[in-house]
Amino acid sequence: MDFNSPNKTSISYKFDIEKNDFSQAGQASSTIKKLLRQLGIDPTIIRSAAIATYEAEINIVIHSEGGQITVNIYPNFIEIVALDRGPGIENIELAMQEGYSTASNEIREMGFGAGMGLSNMKKCSDSFDIKTKLGCYTKVTMILNI
């Protein structure tokens, strides 16, 4: 696959993420990391994309009824979209604060739910957008410039 071909506008991957499936969490970020490495993307960008994707995966596993992560790789940027089915976020501003978490004690005892997911996703992105509807979904879109 010649990514630099003028006929190739993007490479897309979709990953289904299941609620409470910690055994599979991290597979999307690992796959994306390998692909970006094969494409010769700068290691700093690869690291940011892997962190952003992993944080999105974990948030879907912990806080939703499941969802999907779509990664689109364009010649000049990477777009990561995490869309879940779930409760939505009641207060986005509060949820964006480092250390704020609605994770249960059980999740925290497993080593997750430190309240850094959304803020880490934003830090790793050149552009970050979050949309949510209570009782329905949360959609996080992250752009990383290449």
Tab-separated table of N, CA and C in Angstrom:
chain	number	residue	atom	x	y	z
A	1	MET	N	0.852	-1.184	0.000
A	1	MET	CA	0.000	0.000	0.000
A	1	MET	C	0.894	1.242	0.000
A	2	ASP	N	0.779	2.026	-1.024
A	2	ASP	CA	1.560	3.250	-1.132
A	2	ASP	C	0.760	4.408	-0.574
A	3	PHE	N	1.070	4.773	0.659
A	3	PHE	CA	0.334	5.835	1.342
A	3	PHE	C	0.514	7.181	0.659
A	4	ASN	N	1.622	7.373	-0.024
A	4	ASN	CA	1.892	8.656	-0.673
A	4	ASN	C	1.296	8.761	-2.077
A	5	SER	N	0.619	7.712	-2.514
A	5	SER	CA	-0.013	7.746	-3.823
A	5	SER	C	-1.083	8.832	-3.862
A	6	PRO	N	-1.191	9.583	-4.961
A	6	PRO	CA	-2.209	10.641	-5.043
A	6	PRO	C	-3.629	10.078	-4.986
A	7	ASN	N	-3.809	8.787	-5.242
A	7	ASN	CA	-5.136	8.177	-5.198
A	7	ASN	C	-5.529	7.734	-3.791
A	8	LYS	N	-4.593	7.766	-2.877
A	8	LYS	CA	-4.868	7.301	-1.515
A	8	LYS	C	-5.037	8.510	-0.599
A	9	THR	N	-6.290	8.793	-0.211
A	9	THR	CA	-6.541	9.964	0.618
A	9	THR	C	-6.459	9.653	2.106
A	10	SER	N	-6.747	8.409	2.469
A	10	SER	CA	-6.651	8.066	3.885
A	10	SER	C	-6.595	6.564	4.073
A	11	ILE	N	-6.153	6.185	5.238
A	11	ILE	CA	-6.202	4.807	5.705
A	11	ILE	C	-7.116	4.837	6.911
A	12	SER	N	-8.098	3.955	6.959
A	12	SER	CA	-9.068	3.959	8.052
A	12	SER	C	-9.118	2.607	8.751
A	13	TYR	N	-9.235	2.678	10.067
A	13	TYR	CA	-9.414	1.489	10.893
A	13	TYR	C	-10.547	1.756	11.864
A	14	LYS	N	-11.364	0.717	12.110
A	14	LYS	CA	-12.425	0.804	13.104
A	14	LYS	C	-12.241	-0.319	14.109
A	15	PHE	N	-12.442	0.018	15.350
A	15	PHE	CA	-12.293	-0.942	16.433
A	15	PHE	C	-13.543	-0.909	17.301
A	16	ASP	N	-14.152	-2.071	17.502
A	16	ASP	CA	-15.278	-2.166	18.425
A	16	ASP	C	-14.732	-2.354	19.828
A	17	ILE	N	-15.255	-1.586	20.760
A	17	ILE	CA	-14.808	-1.624	22.148
A	17	ILE	C	-16.000	-2.046	23.008
A	18	GLU	N	-15.805	-3.063	23.814
A	18	GLU	CA	-16.892	-3.592	24.639
A	18	GLU	C	-16.786	-3.118	26.086
A	19	LYS	N	-17.921	-2.918	26.686
A	19	LYS	CA	-18.007	-2.530	28.097
A	19	LYS	C	-17.301	-3.579	28.965
A	20	ASN	N	-16.509	-3.105	29.896
A	20	ASN	CA	-15.822	-3.932	30.897
A	20	ASN	C	-14.881	-4.984	30.315
A	21	ASP	N	-14.493	-4.877	29.062
A	21	ASP	CA	-13.594	-5.860	28.457
A	21	ASP	C	-12.144	-5.390	28.578
A	22	PHE	N	-11.613	-5.503	29.780
A	22	PHE	CA	-10.251	-5.047	30.040
A	22	PHE	C	-9.216	-5.918	29.342
A	23	SER	N	-9.570	-7.162	29.009
A	23	SER	CA	-8.612	-8.052	28.346
A	23	SER	C	-8.290	-7.579	26.928
A	24	GLN	N	-9.216	-6.878	26.279
A	24	GLN	CA	-9.004	-6.392	24.922
A	24	GLN	C	-8.605	-4.913	24.873
A	25	ALA	N	-8.779	-4.218	25.974
A	25	ALA	CA	-8.443	-2.787	26.012
A	25	ALA	C	-6.964	-2.613	25.700
A	26	GLY	N	-6.668	-1.734	24.797
A	26	GLY	CA	-5.290	-1.484	24.390
A	26	GLY	C	-4.970	-2.044	23.016
A	27	GLN	N	-5.837	-2.895	22.489
A	27	GLN	CA	-5.552	-3.469	21.172
A	27	GLN	C	-5.617	-2.434	20.058
A	28	ALA	N	-6.578	-1.528	20.126
A	28	ALA	CA	-6.679	-0.486	19.096
A	28	ALA	C	-5.425	0.384	19.110
A	29	SER	N	-5.025	0.834	20.290
A	29	SER	CA	-3.852	1.707	20.373
A	29	SER	C	-2.589	0.974	19.937
A	30	SER	N	-2.478	-0.291	20.270
A	30	SER	CA	-1.313	-1.079	19.859
A	30	SER	C	-1.275	-1.253	18.339
A	31	THR	N	-2.417	-1.534	17.741
A	31	THR	CA	-2.495	-1.691	16.287
A	31	THR	C	-2.137	-0.389	15.579
A	32	ILE	N	-2.684	0.720	16.077
A	32	ILE	CA	-2.400	2.034	15.476
A	32	ILE	C	-0.921	2.381	15.605
A	33	LYS	N	-0.362	2.099	16.756
A	33	LYS	CA	1.062	2.369	16.970
A	33	LYS	C	1.917	1.617	15.944
A	34	LYS	N	1.624	0.341	15.726
A	34	LYS	CA	2.381	-0.462	14.754
A	34	LYS	C	2.207	0.079	13.341
A	35	LEU	N	0.981	0.415	12.982
A	35	LEU	CA	0.714	0.931	11.640
A	35	LEU	C	1.450	2.248	11.394
A	36	LEU	N	1.378	3.154	12.345
A	36	LEU	CA	2.046	4.450	12.189
A	36	LEU	C	3.561	4.274	12.081
A	37	ARG	N	4.092	3.314	12.820
A	37	ARG	CA	5.525	3.028	12.734
A	37	ARG	C	5.868	2.542	11.320
A	38	GLN	N	5.029	1.652	10.769
A	38	GLN	CA	5.255	1.136	9.410
A	38	GLN	C	5.176	2.247	8.368
A	39	LEU	N	4.351	3.263	8.627
A	39	LEU	CA	4.210	4.384	7.699
A	39	LEU	C	5.329	5.415	7.847
A	40	GLY	N	6.201	5.219	8.831
A	40	GLY	CA	7.324	6.121	9.021
A	40	GLY	C	6.961	7.440	9.687
A	41	ILE	N	5.873	7.439	10.444
A	41	ILE	CA	5.448	8.647	11.161
A	41	ILE	C	6.429	8.934	12.297
A	42	ASP	N	6.625	10.195	12.605
A	42	ASP	CA	7.515	10.631	13.671
A	42	ASP	C	7.152	9.929	14.989
A	43	PRO	N	8.145	9.387	15.704
A	43	PRO	CA	7.878	8.662	16.956
A	43	PRO	C	7.122	9.477	18.018
A	44	THR	N	7.330	10.785	18.048
A	44	THR	CA	6.607	11.625	19.014
A	44	THR	C	5.115	11.637	18.701
A	45	ILE	N	4.780	11.686	17.427
A	45	ILE	CA	3.374	11.666	17.012
A	45	ILE	C	2.782	10.283	17.266
A	46	ILE	N	3.565	9.241	16.997
A	46	ILE	CA	3.102	7.880	17.268
A	46	ILE	C	2.757	7.725	18.745
A	47	ARG	N	3.622	8.210	19.599
A	47	ARG	CA	3.385	8.099	21.046
A	47	ARG	C	2.106	8.836	21.437
A	48	SER	N	1.924	10.051	20.934
A	48	SER	CA	0.721	10.820	21.248
A	48	SER	C	-0.539	10.118	20.745
A	49	ALA	N	-0.483	9.574	19.542
A	49	ALA	CA	-1.645	8.872	18.985
A	49	ALA	C	-1.968	7.626	19.808
A	50	ALA	N	-0.943	6.901	20.214
A	50	ALA	CA	-1.153	5.691	21.013
A	50	ALA	C	-1.756	6.030	22.378
A	51	ILE	N	-1.253	7.073	23.017
A	51	ILE	CA	-1.790	7.475	24.322
A	51	ILE	C	-3.236	7.926	24.184
A	52	ALA	N	-3.506	8.782	23.209
A	52	ALA	CA	-4.864	9.290	23.003
A	52	ALA	C	-5.846	8.145	22.732
A	53	THR	N	-5.432	7.204	21.877
A	53	THR	CA	-6.303	6.077	21.548
A	53	THR	C	-6.517	5.179	22.764
A	54	TYR	N	-5.450	4.909	23.508
A	54	TYR	CA	-5.570	4.065	24.695
A	54	TYR	C	-6.509	4.691	25.732
A	55	GLU	N	-6.343	5.969	25.975
A	55	GLU	CA	-7.210	6.654	26.950
A	55	GLU	C	-8.667	6.587	26.502
A	56	ALA	N	-8.911	6.740	25.203
A	56	ALA	CA	-10.270	6.645	24.683
A	56	ALA	C	-10.823	5.231	24.868
A	57	GLU	N	-9.995	4.232	24.589
A	57	GLU	CA	-10.428	2.838	24.780
A	57	GLU	C	-10.832	2.577	26.226
A	58	ILE	N	-9.972	2.982	27.132
A	58	ILE	CA	-10.232	2.728	28.553
A	58	ILE	C	-11.495	3.461	29.002
A	59	ASN	N	-11.679	4.687	28.548
A	59	ASN	CA	-12.898	5.411	28.917
A	59	ASN	C	-14.150	4.688	28.426
A	60	ILE	N	-14.103	4.156	27.208
A	60	ILE	CA	-15.258	3.419	26.686
A	60	ILE	C	-15.489	2.157	27.517
A	61	VAL	N	-14.426	1.436	27.824
A	61	VAL	CA	-14.543	0.201	28.613
A	61	VAL	C	-15.144	0.489	29.991
A	62	ILE	N	-14.686	1.541	30.632
A	62	ILE	CA	-15.097	1.835	32.010
A	62	ILE	C	-16.452	2.526	32.093
A	63	HIS	N	-16.664	3.533	31.269
A	63	HIS	CA	-17.773	4.460	31.502
A	63	HIS	C	-18.988	4.297	30.597
A	64	SER	N	-18.965	3.363	29.652
A	64	SER	CA	-20.059	3.315	28.680
A	64	SER	C	-20.635	1.913	28.551
A	65	GLU	N	-21.538	1.793	27.610
A	65	GLU	CA	-22.111	0.488	27.258
A	65	GLU	C	-21.392	-0.104	26.052
A	66	GLY	N	-20.221	0.425	25.742
A	66	GLY	CA	-19.442	-0.010	24.590
A	66	GLY	C	-19.438	1.072	23.536
A	67	GLY	N	-18.655	0.863	22.505
A	67	GLY	CA	-18.581	1.869	21.454
A	67	GLY	C	-17.587	1.482	20.390
A	68	GLN	N	-17.107	2.491	19.709
A	68	GLN	CA	-16.214	2.268	18.577
A	68	GLN	C	-15.180	3.386	18.506
A	69	ILE	N	-13.983	3.003	18.109
A	69	ILE	CA	-12.934	3.977	17.827
A	69	ILE	C	-12.592	3.862	16.345
A	70	THR	N	-12.611	4.995	15.669
A	70	THR	CA	-12.239	5.060	14.261
A	70	THR	C	-10.983	5.915	14.146
A	71	VAL	N	-10.009	5.403	13.433
A	71	VAL	CA	-8.778	6.148	13.196
A	71	VAL	C	-8.621	6.315	11.695
A	72	ASN	N	-8.530	7.568	11.276
A	72	ASN	CA	-8.305	7.910	9.872
A	72	ASN	C	-6.944	8.580	9.766
A	73	ILE	N	-6.105	8.025	8.912
A	73	ILE	CA	-4.763	8.567	8.731
A	73	ILE	C	-4.705	9.218	7.356
A	74	TYR	N	-4.525	10.511	7.358
A	74	TYR	CA	-4.409	11.304	6.136
A	74	TYR	C	-2.947	11.693	5.960
A	75	PRO	N	-2.565	12.184	4.791
A	75	PRO	CA	-1.166	12.573	4.602
A	75	PRO	C	-0.668	13.641	5.584
A	76	ASN	N	-1.549	14.524	6.052
A	76	ASN	CA	-1.104	15.628	6.917
A	76	ASN	C	-1.590	15.546	8.359
A	77	PHE	N	-2.490	14.629	8.656
A	77	PHE	CA	-2.970	14.525	10.033
A	77	PHE	C	-3.606	13.169	10.288
A	78	ILE	N	-3.768	12.879	11.571
A	78	ILE	CA	-4.436	11.666	12.041
A	78	ILE	C	-5.685	12.108	12.779
A	79	GLU	N	-6.806	11.490	12.471
A	79	GLU	CA	-8.065	11.780	13.156
A	79	GLU	C	-8.467	10.529	13.943
A	80	ILE	N	-8.694	10.725	15.234
A	80	ILE	CA	-9.140	9.643	16.105
A	80	ILE	C	-10.516	10.036	16.628
A	81	VAL	N	-11.509	9.188	16.380
A	81	VAL	CA	-12.872	9.461	16.834
A	81	VAL	C	-13.319	8.318	17.741
A	82	ALA	N	-13.650	8.652	18.972
A	82	ALA	CA	-14.170	7.681	19.931
A	82	ALA	C	-15.642	7.998	20.163
A	83	LEU	N	-16.496	7.053	19.847
A	83	LEU	CA	-17.940	7.237	20.002
A	83	LEU	C	-18.472	6.090	20.849
A	84	ASP	N	-19.095	6.439	21.964
A	84	ASP	CA	-19.628	5.385	22.817
A	84	ASP	C	-21.140	5.446	22.922
A	85	ARG	N	-21.700	4.332	23.369
A	85	ARG	CA	-23.106	4.265	23.742
A	85	ARG	C	-23.113	4.336	25.256
A	86	GLY	N	-23.769	5.297	25.781
A	86	GLY	CA	-23.695	5.312	27.230
A	86	GLY	C	-24.346	6.496	27.862
A	87	PRO	N	-23.904	6.727	29.048
A	87	PRO	CA	-24.616	7.700	29.865
A	87	PRO	C	-24.411	9.153	29.454
A	88	GLY	N	-23.386	9.431	28.665
A	88	GLY	CA	-23.040	10.823	28.387
A	88	GLY	C	-22.293	11.405	29.575
A	89	ILE	N	-21.872	12.630	29.428
A	89	ILE	CA	-21.119	13.304	30.492
A	89	ILE	C	-21.959	14.475	30.977
A	90	GLU	N	-22.275	14.471	32.250
A	90	GLU	CA	-23.144	15.499	32.810
A	90	GLU	C	-22.496	16.880	32.789
A	91	ASN	N	-21.205	16.936	33.130
A	91	ASN	CA	-20.513	18.215	33.226
A	91	ASN	C	-19.140	18.072	32.553
A	92	ILE	N	-19.039	18.475	31.299
A	92	ILE	CA	-17.790	18.307	30.552
A	92	ILE	C	-16.649	19.081	31.198
A	93	GLU	N	-16.915	20.295	31.619
A	93	GLU	CA	-15.866	21.114	32.238
A	93	GLU	C	-15.273	20.412	33.457
A	94	LEU	N	-16.108	19.830	34.280
A	94	LEU	CA	-15.649	19.095	35.458
A	94	LEU	C	-14.903	17.829	35.037
A	95	ALA	N	-15.445	17.118	34.061
A	95	ALA	CA	-14.822	15.878	33.596
A	95	ALA	C	-13.439	16.122	32.990
A	96	MET	N	-13.203	17.314	32.466
A	96	MET	CA	-11.907	17.642	31.868
A	96	MET	C	-10.845	17.962	32.916
A	97	GLN	N	-11.236	18.165	34.152
A	97	GLN	CA	-10.276	18.494	35.208
A	97	GLN	C	-9.460	17.259	35.570
A	98	GLU	N	-8.146	17.435	35.600
A	98	GLU	CA	-7.269	16.330	35.972
A	98	GLU	C	-7.618	15.832	37.366
A	99	GLY	N	-7.760	14.517	37.481
A	99	GLY	CA	-8.053	13.899	38.765
A	99	GLY	C	-9.530	13.665	39.028
A	100	TYR	N	-10.401	14.288	38.242
A	100	TYR	CA	-11.834	14.072	38.438
A	100	TYR	C	-12.229	12.767	37.753
A	101	SER	N	-12.931	11.909	38.480
A	101	SER	CA	-13.336	10.635	37.913
A	101	SER	C	-14.659	10.176	38.505
A	102	THR	N	-15.453	9.526	37.689
A	102	THR	CA	-16.682	8.898	38.166
A	102	THR	C	-16.512	7.381	38.230
A	103	ALA	N	-15.282	6.896	38.084
A	103	ALA	CA	-15.021	5.457	38.129
A	103	ALA	C	-15.314	4.910	39.524
A	104	SER	N	-15.802	3.691	39.549
A	104	SER	CA	-16.124	3.034	40.816
A	104	SER	C	-14.851	2.671	41.577
A	105	ASN	N	-14.990	2.372	42.842
A	105	ASN	CA	-13.849	1.930	43.652
A	105	ASN	C	-13.242	0.653	43.080
A	106	GLU	N	-14.085	-0.233	42.572
A	106	GLU	CA	-13.605	-1.481	41.978
A	106	GLU	C	-12.685	-1.194	40.792
A	107	ILE	N	-13.071	-0.258	39.948
A	107	ILE	CA	-12.248	0.121	38.792
A	107	ILE	C	-10.944	0.748	39.256
A	108	ARG	N	-11.018	1.586	40.267
A	108	ARG	CA	-9.800	2.231	40.798
A	108	ARG	C	-8.847	1.203	41.396
A	109	GLU	N	-9.404	0.188	42.066
A	109	GLU	CA	-8.571	-0.866	42.642
A	109	GLU	C	-7.850	-1.664	41.563
A	110	MET	N	-8.414	-1.678	40.356
A	110	MET	CA	-7.775	-2.357	39.223
A	110	MET	C	-6.672	-1.498	38.610
A	111	GLY	N	-6.546	-0.244	39.062
A	111	GLY	CA	-5.500	0.644	38.553
A	111	GLY	C	-5.966	1.609	37.488
A	112	PHE	N	-7.282	1.701	37.283
A	112	PHE	CA	-7.847	2.609	36.293
A	112	PHE	C	-8.659	3.683	37.006
A	113	GLY	N	-9.172	4.638	36.232
A	113	GLY	CA	-10.087	5.627	36.784
A	113	GLY	C	-9.434	6.732	37.581
A	114	ALA	N	-8.216	7.114	37.191
A	114	ALA	CA	-7.495	8.168	37.914
A	114	ALA	C	-7.954	9.565	37.525
A	115	GLY	N	-8.827	9.658	36.544
A	115	GLY	CA	-9.323	10.968	36.146
A	115	GLY	C	-8.382	11.735	35.235
A	116	MET	N	-7.586	11.023	34.469
A	116	MET	CA	-6.636	11.673	33.567
A	116	MET	C	-6.955	11.423	32.094
A	117	GLY	N	-7.953	10.591	31.817
A	117	GLY	CA	-8.240	10.176	30.444
A	117	GLY	C	-8.515	11.322	29.498
A	118	LEU	N	-9.538	12.112	29.780
A	118	LEU	CA	-9.892	13.206	28.872
A	118	LEU	C	-8.797	14.255	28.778
A	119	SER	N	-8.194	14.597	29.916
A	119	SER	CA	-7.135	15.613	29.875
A	119	SER	C	-5.912	15.101	29.113
A	120	ASN	N	-5.586	13.820	29.248
A	120	ASN	CA	-4.472	13.258	28.473
A	120	ASN	C	-4.795	13.240	26.984
A	121	MET	N	-6.045	12.924	26.637
A	121	MET	CA	-6.431	12.944	25.220
A	121	MET	C	-6.253	14.346	24.651
A	122	LYS	N	-6.673	15.335	25.398
A	122	LYS	CA	-6.553	16.718	24.936
A	122	LYS	C	-5.083	17.126	24.799
A	123	LYS	N	-4.257	16.750	25.776
A	123	LYS	CA	-2.828	17.093	25.733
A	123	LYS	C	-2.129	16.461	24.529
A	124	CYS	N	-2.574	15.298	24.127
A	124	CYS	CA	-1.936	14.580	23.021
A	124	CYS	C	-2.420	15.044	21.650
A	125	SER	N	-3.422	15.897	21.624
A	125	SER	CA	-4.063	16.304	20.368
A	125	SER	C	-3.715	17.740	19.994
A	126	ASP	N	-3.660	17.987	18.701
A	126	ASP	CA	-3.535	19.359	18.217
A	126	ASP	C	-4.902	20.026	18.168
A	127	SER	N	-5.942	19.217	18.025
A	127	SER	CA	-7.320	19.694	18.058
A	127	SER	C	-8.136	18.657	18.821
A	128	PHE	N	-9.015	19.122	19.704
A	128	PHE	CA	-9.791	18.228	20.566
A	128	PHE	C	-11.215	18.745	20.652
A	129	ASP	N	-12.174	17.859	20.419
A	129	ASP	CA	-13.579	18.239	20.502
A	129	ASP	C	-14.339	17.122	21.199
A	130	ILE	N	-15.252	17.509	22.081
A	130	ILE	CA	-16.071	16.521	22.772
A	130	ILE	C	-17.533	16.947	22.693
A	131	LYS	N	-18.354	15.992	22.302
A	131	LYS	CA	-19.801	16.201	22.247
A	131	LYS	C	-20.449	15.083	23.041
A	132	THR	N	-21.521	15.403	23.749
A	132	THR	CA	-22.174	14.393	24.562
A	132	THR	C	-23.663	14.689	24.667
A	133	LYS	N	-24.420	13.638	24.830
A	133	LYS	CA	-25.849	13.771	25.081
A	133	LYS	C	-26.179	12.795	26.203
A	134	LEU	N	-26.691	13.339	27.303
A	134	LEU	CA	-26.999	12.500	28.456
A	134	LEU	C	-27.933	11.364	28.068
A	135	GLY	N	-27.588	10.179	28.532
A	135	GLY	CA	-28.373	8.996	28.254
A	135	GLY	C	-28.136	8.389	26.893
A	136	CYS	N	-27.316	9.011	26.081
A	136	CYS	CA	-27.144	8.535	24.697
A	136	CYS	C	-25.706	8.206	24.312
A	137	TYR	N	-24.815	9.193	24.360
A	137	TYR	CA	-23.476	8.984	23.812
A	137	TYR	C	-22.508	10.059	24.279
A	138	THR	N	-21.237	9.766	24.045
A	138	THR	CA	-20.167	10.763	24.085
A	138	THR	C	-19.312	10.509	22.851
A	139	LYS	N	-18.950	11.595	22.165
A	139	LYS	CA	-18.102	11.503	20.980
A	139	LYS	C	-16.920	12.442	21.174
A	140	VAL	N	-15.731	11.872	21.129
A	140	VAL	CA	-14.501	12.636	21.252
A	140	VAL	C	-13.765	12.552	19.918
A	141	THR	N	-13.427	13.710	19.358
A	141	THR	CA	-12.674	13.763	18.108
A	141	THR	C	-11.344	14.445	18.391
A	142	MET	N	-10.269	13.756	18.005
A	142	MET	CA	-8.918	14.267	18.219
A	142	MET	C	-8.193	14.309	16.887
A	143	ILE	N	-7.492	15.412	16.645
A	143	ILE	CA	-6.672	15.567	15.447
A	143	ILE	C	-5.219	15.730	15.889
A	144	LEU	N	-4.349	14.966	15.262
A	144	LEU	CA	-2.905	15.097	15.488
A	144	LEU	C	-2.271	15.431	14.156
A	145	ASN	N	-1.618	16.556	14.069
A	145	ASN	CA	-0.945	16.953	12.830
A	145	ASN	C	0.309	16.123	12.620
A	146	ILE	N	0.539	15.775	11.367
A	146	ILE	CA	1.737	14.991	11.032
A	146	ILE	C	2.791	15.940	10.497
